[in-house]
JSON list of C-alpha atoms in Angstrom, two decimals:
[
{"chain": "O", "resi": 1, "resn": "UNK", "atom": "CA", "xyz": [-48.36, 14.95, 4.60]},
{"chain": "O", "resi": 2, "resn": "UNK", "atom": "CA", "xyz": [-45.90, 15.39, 7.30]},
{"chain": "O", "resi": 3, "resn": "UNK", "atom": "CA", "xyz": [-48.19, 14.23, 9.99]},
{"chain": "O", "resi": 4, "resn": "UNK", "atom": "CA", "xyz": [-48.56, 11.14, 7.89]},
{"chain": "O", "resi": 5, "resn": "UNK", "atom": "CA", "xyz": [-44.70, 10.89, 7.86]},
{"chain": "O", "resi": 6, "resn": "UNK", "atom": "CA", "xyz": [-44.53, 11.56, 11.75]},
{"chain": "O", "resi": 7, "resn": "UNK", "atom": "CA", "xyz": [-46.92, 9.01, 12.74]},
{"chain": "O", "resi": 8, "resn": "UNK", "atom": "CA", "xyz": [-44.99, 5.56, 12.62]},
{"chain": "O", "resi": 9, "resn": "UNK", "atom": "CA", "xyz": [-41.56, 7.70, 13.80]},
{"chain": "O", "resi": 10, "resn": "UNK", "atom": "CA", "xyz": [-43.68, 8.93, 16.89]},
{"chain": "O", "resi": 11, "resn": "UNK", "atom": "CA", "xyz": [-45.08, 5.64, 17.50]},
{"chain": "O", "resi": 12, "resn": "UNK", "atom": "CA", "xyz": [-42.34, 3.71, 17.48]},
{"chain": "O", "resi": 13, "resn": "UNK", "atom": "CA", "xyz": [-39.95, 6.12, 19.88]},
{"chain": "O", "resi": 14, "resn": "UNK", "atom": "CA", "xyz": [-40.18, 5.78, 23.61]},
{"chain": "O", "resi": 15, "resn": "UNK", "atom": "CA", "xyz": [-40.22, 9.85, 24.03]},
{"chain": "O", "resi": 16, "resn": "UNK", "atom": "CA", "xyz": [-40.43, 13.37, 22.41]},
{"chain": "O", "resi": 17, "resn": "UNK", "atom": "CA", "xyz": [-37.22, 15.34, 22.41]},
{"chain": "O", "resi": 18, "resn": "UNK", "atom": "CA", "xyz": [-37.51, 17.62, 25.51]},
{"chain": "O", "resi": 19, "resn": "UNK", "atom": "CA", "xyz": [-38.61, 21.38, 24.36]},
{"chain": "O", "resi": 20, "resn": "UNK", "atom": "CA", "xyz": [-35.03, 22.26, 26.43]},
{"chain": "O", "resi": 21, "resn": "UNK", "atom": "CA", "xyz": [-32.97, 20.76, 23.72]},
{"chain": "O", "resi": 22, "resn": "UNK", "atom": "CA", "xyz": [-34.82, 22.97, 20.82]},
{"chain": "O", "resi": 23, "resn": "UNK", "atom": "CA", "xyz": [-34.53, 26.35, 23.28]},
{"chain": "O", "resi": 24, "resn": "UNK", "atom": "CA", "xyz": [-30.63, 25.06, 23.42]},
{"chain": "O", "resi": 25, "resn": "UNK", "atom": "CA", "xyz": [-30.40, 24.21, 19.86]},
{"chain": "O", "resi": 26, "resn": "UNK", "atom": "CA", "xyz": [-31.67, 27.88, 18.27]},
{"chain": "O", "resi": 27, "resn": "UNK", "atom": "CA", "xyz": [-29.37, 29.64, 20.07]},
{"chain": "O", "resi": 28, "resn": "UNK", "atom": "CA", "xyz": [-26.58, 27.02, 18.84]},
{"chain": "O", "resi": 29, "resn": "UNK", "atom": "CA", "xyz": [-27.26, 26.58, 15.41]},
{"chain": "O", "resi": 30, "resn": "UNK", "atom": "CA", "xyz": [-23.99, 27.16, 14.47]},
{"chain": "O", "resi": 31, "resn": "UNK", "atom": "CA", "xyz": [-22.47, 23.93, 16.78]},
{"chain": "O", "resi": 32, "resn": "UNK", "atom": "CA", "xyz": [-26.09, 22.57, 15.49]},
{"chain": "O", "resi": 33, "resn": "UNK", "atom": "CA", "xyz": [-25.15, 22.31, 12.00]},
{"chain": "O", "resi": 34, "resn": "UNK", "atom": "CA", "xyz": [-21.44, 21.18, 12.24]},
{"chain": "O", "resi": 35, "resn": "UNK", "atom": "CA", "xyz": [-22.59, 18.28, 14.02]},
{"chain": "O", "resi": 36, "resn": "UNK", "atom": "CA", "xyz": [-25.50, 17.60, 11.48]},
{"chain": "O", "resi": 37, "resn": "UNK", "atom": "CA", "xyz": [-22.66, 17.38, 9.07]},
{"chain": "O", "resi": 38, "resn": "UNK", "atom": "CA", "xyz": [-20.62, 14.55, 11.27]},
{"chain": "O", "resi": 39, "resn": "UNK", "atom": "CA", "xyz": [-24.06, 12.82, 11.58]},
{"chain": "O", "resi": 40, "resn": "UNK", "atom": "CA", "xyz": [-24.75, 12.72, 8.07]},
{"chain": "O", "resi": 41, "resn": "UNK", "atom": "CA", "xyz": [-21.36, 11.59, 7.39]},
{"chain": "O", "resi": 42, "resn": "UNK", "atom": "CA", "xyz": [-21.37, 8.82, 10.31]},
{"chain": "O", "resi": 43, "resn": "UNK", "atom": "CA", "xyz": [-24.54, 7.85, 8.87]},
{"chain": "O", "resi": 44, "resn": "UNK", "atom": "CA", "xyz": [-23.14, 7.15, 5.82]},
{"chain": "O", "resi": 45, "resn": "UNK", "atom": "CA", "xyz": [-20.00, 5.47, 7.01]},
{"chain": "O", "resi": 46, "resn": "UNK", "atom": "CA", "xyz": [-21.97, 2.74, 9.12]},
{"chain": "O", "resi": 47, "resn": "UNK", "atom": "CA", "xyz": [-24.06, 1.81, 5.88]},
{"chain": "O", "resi": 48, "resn": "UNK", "atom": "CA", "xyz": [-20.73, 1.55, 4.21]},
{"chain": "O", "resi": 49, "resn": "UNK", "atom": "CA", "xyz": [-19.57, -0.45, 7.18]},
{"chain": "O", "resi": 50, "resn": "UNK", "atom": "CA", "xyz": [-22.92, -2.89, 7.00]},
{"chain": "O", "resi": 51, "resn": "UNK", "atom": "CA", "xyz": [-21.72, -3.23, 3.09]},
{"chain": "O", "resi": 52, "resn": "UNK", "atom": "CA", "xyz": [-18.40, -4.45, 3.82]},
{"chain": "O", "resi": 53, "resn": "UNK", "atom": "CA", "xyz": [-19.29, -7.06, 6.61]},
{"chain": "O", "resi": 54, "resn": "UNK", "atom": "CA", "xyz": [-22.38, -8.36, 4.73]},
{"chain": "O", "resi": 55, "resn": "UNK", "atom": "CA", "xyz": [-21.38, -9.37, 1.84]},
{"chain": "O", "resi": 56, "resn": "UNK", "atom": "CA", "xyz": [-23.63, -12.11, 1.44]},
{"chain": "O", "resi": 57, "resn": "UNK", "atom": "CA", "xyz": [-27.45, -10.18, 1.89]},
{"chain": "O", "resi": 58, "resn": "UNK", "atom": "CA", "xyz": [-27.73, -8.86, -0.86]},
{"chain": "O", "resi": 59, "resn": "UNK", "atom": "CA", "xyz": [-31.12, -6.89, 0.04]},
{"chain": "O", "resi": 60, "resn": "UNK", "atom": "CA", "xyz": [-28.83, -5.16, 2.71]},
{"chain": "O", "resi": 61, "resn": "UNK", "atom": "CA", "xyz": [-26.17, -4.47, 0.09]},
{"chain": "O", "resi": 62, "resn": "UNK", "atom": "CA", "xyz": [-28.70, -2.65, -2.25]},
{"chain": "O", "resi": 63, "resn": "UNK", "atom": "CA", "xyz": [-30.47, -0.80, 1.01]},
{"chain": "O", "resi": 64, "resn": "UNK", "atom": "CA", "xyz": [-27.23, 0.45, 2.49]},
{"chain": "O", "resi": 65, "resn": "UNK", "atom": "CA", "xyz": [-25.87, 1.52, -0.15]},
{"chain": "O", "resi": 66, "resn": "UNK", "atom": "CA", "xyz": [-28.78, 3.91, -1.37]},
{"chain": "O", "resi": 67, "resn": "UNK", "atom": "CA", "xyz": [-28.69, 5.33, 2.28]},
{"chain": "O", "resi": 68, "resn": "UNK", "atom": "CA", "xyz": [-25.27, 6.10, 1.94]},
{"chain": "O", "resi": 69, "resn": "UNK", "atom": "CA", "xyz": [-25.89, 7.81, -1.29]},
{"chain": "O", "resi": 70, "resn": "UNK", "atom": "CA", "xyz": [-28.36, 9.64, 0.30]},
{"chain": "O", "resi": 71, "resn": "UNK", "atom": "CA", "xyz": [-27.14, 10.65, 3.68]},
{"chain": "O", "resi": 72, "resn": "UNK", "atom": "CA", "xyz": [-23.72, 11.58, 1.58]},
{"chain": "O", "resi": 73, "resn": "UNK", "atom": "CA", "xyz": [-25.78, 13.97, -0.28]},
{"chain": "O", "resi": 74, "resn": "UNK", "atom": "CA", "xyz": [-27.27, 15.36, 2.64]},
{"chain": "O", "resi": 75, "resn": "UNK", "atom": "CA", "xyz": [-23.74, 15.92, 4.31]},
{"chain": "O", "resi": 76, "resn": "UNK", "atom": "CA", "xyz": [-23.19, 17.89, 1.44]},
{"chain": "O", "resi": 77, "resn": "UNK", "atom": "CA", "xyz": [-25.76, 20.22, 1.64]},
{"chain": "O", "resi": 78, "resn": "UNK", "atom": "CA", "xyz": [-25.26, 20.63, 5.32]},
{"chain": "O", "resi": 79, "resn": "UNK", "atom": "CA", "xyz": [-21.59, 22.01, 4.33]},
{"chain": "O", "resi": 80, "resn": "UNK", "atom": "CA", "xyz": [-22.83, 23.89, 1.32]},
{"chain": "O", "resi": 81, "resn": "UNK", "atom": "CA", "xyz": [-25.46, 25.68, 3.90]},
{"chain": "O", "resi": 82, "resn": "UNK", "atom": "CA", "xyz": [-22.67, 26.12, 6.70]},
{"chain": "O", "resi": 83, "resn": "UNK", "atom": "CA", "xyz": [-20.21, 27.84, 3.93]},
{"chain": "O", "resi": 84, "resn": "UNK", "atom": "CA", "xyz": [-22.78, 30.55, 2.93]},
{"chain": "O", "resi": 85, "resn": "UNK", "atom": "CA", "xyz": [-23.21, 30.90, 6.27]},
{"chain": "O", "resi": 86, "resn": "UNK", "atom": "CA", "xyz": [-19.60, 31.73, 6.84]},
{"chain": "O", "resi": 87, "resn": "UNK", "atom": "CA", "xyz": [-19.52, 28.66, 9.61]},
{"chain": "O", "resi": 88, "resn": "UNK", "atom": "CA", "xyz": [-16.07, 26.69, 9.81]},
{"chain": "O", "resi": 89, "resn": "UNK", "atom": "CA", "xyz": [-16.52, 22.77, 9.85]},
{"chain": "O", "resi": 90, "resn": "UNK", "atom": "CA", "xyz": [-14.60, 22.43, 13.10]},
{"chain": "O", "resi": 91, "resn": "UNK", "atom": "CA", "xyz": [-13.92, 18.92, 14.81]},
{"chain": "O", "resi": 92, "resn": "UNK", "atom": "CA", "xyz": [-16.40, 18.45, 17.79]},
{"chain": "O", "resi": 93, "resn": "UNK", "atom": "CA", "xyz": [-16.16, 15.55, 20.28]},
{"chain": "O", "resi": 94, "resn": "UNK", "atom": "CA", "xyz": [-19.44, 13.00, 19.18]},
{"chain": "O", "resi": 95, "resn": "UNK", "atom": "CA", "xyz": [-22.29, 12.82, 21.55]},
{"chain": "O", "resi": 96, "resn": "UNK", "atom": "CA", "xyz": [-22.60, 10.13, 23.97]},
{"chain": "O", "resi": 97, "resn": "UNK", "atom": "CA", "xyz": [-25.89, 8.56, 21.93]},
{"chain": "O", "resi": 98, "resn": "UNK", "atom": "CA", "xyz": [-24.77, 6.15, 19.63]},
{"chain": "O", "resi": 99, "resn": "UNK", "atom": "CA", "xyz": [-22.19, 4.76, 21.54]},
{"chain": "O", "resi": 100, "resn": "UNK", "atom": "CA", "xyz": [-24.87, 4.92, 24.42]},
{"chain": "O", "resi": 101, "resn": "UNK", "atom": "CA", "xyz": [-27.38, 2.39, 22.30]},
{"chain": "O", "resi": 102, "resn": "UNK", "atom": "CA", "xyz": [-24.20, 0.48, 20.59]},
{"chain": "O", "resi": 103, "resn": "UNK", "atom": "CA", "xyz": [-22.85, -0.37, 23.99]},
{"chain": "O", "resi": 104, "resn": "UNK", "atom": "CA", "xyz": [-25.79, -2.21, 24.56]},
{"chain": "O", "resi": 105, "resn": "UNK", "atom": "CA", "xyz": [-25.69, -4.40, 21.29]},
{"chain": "O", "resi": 106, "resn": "UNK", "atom": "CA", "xyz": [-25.59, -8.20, 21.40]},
{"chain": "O", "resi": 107, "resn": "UNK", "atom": "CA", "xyz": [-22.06, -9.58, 20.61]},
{"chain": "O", "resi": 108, "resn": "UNK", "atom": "CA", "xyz": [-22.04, -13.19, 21.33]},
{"chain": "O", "resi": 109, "resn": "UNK", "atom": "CA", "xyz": [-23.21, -14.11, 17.65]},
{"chain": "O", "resi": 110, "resn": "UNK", "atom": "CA", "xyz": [-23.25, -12.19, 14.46]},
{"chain": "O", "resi": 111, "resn": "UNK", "atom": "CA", "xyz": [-26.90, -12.41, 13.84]},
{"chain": "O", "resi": 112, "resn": "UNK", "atom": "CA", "xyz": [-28.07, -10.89, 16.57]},
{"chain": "O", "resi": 113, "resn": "UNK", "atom": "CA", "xyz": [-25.48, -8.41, 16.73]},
{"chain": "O", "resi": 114, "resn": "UNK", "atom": "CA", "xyz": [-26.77, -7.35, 12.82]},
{"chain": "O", "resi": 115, "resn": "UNK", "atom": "CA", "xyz": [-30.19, -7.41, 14.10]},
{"chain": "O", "resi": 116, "resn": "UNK", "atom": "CA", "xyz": [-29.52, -5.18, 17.33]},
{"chain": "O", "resi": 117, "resn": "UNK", "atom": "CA", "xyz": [-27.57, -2.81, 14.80]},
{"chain": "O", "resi": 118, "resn": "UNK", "atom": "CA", "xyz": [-30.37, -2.47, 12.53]},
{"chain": "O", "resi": 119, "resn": "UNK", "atom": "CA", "xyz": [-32.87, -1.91, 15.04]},
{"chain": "O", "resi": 120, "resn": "UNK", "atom": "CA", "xyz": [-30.20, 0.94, 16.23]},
{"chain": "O", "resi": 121, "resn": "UNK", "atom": "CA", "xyz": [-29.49, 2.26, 12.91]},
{"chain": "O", "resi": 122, "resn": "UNK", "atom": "CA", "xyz": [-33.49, 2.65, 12.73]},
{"chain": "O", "resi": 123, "resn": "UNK", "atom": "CA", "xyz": [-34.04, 4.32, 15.86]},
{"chain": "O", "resi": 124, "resn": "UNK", "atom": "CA", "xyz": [-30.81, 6.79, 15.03]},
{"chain": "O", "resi": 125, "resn": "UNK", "atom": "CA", "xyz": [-33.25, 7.68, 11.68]},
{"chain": "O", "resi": 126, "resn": "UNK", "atom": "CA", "xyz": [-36.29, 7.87, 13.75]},
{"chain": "O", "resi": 127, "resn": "UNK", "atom": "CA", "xyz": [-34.82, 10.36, 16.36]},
{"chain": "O", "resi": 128, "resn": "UNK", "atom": "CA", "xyz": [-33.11, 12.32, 13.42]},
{"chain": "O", "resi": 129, "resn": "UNK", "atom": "CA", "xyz": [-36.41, 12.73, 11.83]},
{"chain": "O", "resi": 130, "resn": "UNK", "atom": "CA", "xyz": [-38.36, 13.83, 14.92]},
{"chain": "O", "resi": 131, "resn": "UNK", "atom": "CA", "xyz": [-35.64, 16.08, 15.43]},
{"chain": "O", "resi": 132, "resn": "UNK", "atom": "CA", "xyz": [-35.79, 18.00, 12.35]},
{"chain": "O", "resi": 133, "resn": "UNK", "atom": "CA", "xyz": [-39.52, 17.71, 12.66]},
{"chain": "O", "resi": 134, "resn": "UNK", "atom": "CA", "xyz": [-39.41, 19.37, 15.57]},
{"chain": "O", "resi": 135, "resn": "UNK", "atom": "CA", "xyz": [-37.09, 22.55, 15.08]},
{"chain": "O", "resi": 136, "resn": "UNK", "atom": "CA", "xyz": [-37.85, 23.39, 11.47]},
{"chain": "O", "resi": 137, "resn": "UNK", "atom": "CA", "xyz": [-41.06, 25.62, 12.20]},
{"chain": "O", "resi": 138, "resn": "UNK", "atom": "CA", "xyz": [-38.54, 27.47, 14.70]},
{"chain": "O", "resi": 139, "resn": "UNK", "atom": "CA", "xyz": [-35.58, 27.91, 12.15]},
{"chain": "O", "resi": 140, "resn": "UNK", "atom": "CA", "xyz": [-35.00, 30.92, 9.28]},
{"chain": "O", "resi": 141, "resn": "UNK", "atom": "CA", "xyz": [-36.76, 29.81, 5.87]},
{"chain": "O", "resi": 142, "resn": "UNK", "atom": "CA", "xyz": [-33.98, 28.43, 4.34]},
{"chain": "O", "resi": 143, "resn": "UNK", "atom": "CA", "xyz": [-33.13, 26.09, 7.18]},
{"chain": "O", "resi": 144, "resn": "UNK", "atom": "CA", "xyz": [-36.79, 25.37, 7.87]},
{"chain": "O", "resi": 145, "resn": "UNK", "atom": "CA", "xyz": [-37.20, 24.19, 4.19]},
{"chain": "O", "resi": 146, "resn": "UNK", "atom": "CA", "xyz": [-34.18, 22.00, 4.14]},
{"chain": "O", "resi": 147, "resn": "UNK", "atom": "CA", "xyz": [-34.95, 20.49, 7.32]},
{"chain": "O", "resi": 148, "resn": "UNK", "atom": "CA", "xyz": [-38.25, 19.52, 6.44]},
{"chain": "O", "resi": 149, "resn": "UNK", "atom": "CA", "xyz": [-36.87, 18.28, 3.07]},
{"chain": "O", "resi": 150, "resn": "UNK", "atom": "CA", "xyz": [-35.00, 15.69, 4.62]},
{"chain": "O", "resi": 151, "resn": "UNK", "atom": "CA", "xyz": [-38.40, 14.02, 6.46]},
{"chain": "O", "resi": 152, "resn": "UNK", "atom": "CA", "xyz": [-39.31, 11.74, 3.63]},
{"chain": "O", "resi": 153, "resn": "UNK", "atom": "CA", "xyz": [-36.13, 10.42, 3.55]},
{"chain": "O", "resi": 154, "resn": "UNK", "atom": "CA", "xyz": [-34.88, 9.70, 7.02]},
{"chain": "O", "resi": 155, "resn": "UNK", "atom": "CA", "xyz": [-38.42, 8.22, 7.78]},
{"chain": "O", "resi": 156, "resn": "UNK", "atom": "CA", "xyz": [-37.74, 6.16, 5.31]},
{"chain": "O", "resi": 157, "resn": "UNK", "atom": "CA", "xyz": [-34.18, 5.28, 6.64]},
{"chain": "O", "resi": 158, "resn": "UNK", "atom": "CA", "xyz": [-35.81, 3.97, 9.59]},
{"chain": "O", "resi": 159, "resn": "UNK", "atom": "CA", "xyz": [-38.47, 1.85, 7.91]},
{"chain": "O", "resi": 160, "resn": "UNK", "atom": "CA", "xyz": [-35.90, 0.03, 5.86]},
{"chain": "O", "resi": 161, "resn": "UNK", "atom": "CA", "xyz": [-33.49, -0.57, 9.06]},
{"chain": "O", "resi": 162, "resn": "UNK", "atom": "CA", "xyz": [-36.46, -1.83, 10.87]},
{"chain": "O", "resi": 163, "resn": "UNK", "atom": "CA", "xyz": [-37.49, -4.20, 7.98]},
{"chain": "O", "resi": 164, "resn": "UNK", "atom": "CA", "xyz": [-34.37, -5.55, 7.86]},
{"chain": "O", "resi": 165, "resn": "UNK", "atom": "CA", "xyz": [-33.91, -6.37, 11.44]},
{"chain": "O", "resi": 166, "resn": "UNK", "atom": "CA", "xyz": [-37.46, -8.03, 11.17]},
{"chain": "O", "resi": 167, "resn": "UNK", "atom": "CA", "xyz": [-36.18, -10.54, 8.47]},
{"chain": "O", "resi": 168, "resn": "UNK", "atom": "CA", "xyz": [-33.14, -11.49, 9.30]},
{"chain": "O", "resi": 169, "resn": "UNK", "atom": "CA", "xyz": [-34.41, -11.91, 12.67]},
{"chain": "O", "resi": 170, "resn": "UNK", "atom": "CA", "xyz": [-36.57, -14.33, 11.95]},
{"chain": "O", "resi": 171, "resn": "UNK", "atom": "CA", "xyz": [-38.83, -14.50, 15.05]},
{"chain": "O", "resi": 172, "resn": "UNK", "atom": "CA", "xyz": [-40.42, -11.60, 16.63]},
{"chain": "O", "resi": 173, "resn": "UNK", "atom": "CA", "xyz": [-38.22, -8.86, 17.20]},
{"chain": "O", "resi": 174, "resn": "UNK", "atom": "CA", "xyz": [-40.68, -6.57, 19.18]},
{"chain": "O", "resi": 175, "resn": "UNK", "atom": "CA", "xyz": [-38.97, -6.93, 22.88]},
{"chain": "O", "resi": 176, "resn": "UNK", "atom": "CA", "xyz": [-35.39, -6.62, 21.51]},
{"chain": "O", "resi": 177, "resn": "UNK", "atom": "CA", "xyz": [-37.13, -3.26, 19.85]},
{"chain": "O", "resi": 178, "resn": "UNK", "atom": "CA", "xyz": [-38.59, -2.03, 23.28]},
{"chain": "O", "resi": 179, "resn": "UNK", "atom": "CA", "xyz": [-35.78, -2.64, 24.72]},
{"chain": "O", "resi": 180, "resn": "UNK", "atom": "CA", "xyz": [-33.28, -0.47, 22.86]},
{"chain": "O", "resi": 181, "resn": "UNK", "atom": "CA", "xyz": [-36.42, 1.84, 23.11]},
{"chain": "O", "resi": 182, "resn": "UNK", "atom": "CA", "xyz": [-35.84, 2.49, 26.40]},
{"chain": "O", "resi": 183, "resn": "UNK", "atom": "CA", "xyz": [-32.40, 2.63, 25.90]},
{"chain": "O", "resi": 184, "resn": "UNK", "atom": "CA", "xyz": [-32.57, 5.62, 23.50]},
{"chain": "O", "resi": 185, "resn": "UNK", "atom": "CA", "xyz": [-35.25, 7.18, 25.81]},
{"chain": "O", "resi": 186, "resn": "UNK", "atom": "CA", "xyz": [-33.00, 7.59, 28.60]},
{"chain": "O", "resi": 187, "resn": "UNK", "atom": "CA", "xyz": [-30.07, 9.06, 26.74]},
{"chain": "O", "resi": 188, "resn": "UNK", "atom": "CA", "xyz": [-32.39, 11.45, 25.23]},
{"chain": "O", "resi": 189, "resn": "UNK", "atom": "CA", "xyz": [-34.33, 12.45, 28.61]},
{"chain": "O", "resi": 190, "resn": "UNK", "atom": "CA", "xyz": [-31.16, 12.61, 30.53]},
{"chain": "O", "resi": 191, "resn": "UNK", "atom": "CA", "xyz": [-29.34, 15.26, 31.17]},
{"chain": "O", "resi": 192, "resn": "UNK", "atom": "CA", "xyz": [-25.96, 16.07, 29.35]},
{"chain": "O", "resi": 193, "resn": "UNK", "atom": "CA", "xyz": [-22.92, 18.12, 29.49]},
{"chain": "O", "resi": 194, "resn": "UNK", "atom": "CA", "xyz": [-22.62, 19.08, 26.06]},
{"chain": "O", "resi": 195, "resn": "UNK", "atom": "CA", "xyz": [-25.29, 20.20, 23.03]},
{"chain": "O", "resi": 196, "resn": "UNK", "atom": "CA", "xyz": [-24.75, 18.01, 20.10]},
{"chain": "O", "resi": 197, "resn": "UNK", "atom": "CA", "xyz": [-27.61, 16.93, 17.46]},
{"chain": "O", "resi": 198, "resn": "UNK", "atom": "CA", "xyz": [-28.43, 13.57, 19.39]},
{"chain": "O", "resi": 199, "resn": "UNK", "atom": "CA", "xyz": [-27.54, 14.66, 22.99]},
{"chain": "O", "resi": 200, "resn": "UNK", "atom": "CA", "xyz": [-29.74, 14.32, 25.78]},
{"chain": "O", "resi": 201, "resn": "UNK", "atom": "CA", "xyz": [-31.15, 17.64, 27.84]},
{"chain": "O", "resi": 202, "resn": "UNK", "atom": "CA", "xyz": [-28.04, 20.47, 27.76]},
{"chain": "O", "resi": 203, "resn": "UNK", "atom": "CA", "xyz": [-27.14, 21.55, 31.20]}
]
């Protein structure tokens, strides 16, 4: 079943995340899971944020709001986790990838910029699910399980940005896709100063 889940999220990214960030990321969980919590929670405010401007597609009201439902939840049991664990939500400076793929959004007219931040929003899911994909079997059993619990739902995160993008496109979107593709490739094969949950290779 997760193999099933896996293939579409491996096909579409450009890479695999670099066995360096997992070696960096056991021996961080701590720094690991406070900034799972700000991604969950950013993840929820830029659904909230497609909501507000949006107001007249509906199918994007309905889909962003049930991800922010969801990711929501999930911040919550990212906190919940870190408390039994004794591990102080502290503020840490974001990583460098999301503004790295937003920087590169199209701002000249609104539709495209909606469609570039859909197709971002989807490969943000993508790399979140290959991520947890890829560190769960390394992980205690009670992080392991949650990890892999969230699969289902952050693949389908990504479908639903993707799908979106696709109609309110209205022509084919698959350069525009390759292109951020090899946007979020670099910033995850590059090397970078700081560990974070979306940062590139830790140096």
């Amino acid at each position: 079943m997760t193999e099933d889940l896996l293939a579409p999220i491996n096909d579409f990214l450009h890479c695999e995340t670099p066995a360096r960030w997992v070696d960096v990321a056991l021996v961080n969980q701590e720094i690991m899971l406070i900034d799972h919590a700000n991604c969950e929670k950013k993840a929820a405010a830029s659904a909230m944020s497609l909501m507000t401007r949006y107001l007249d597609r509906t199918e994007l009201l309905f889909c962003a709001a049930r991800l922010a439902r969801e990711e929501l939840h999930h911040f919550e049991q990212v906190v919940d986790i870190m408390q039994k664990r004794g591990i102080n939500y502290e503020v840490l400076t974001p990583s460098r990838y999301a503004n790295g793929l937003l920087k590169h959004s199209r701002h000249h007219d609104e539709l495209n910029l909606l469609v570039d931040r859909l197709i971002i929003g989807a490969y943000i899911e993508a790399r979140s699910c290959e991520r947890f994909a890829k560190i769960a079997p390394h992980l205690d059993e009670t992080l392991s399980r949650f990890y892999t619990s969230l699969l289902r739902s952050e693949a389908r995160h990504f479908q639903d940005y993707l799908s979106l993008a696709q109609q309110y496109a209205g022509v084919d979107i698959s350069e525009r896709v390759e292109e951020l593709g090899r946007v979020e490739a670099e910033l995850i094969l590059s090397p970078d100063q700081q560990f974070r949950f979306h940062s590139g290779v830790p140096v």
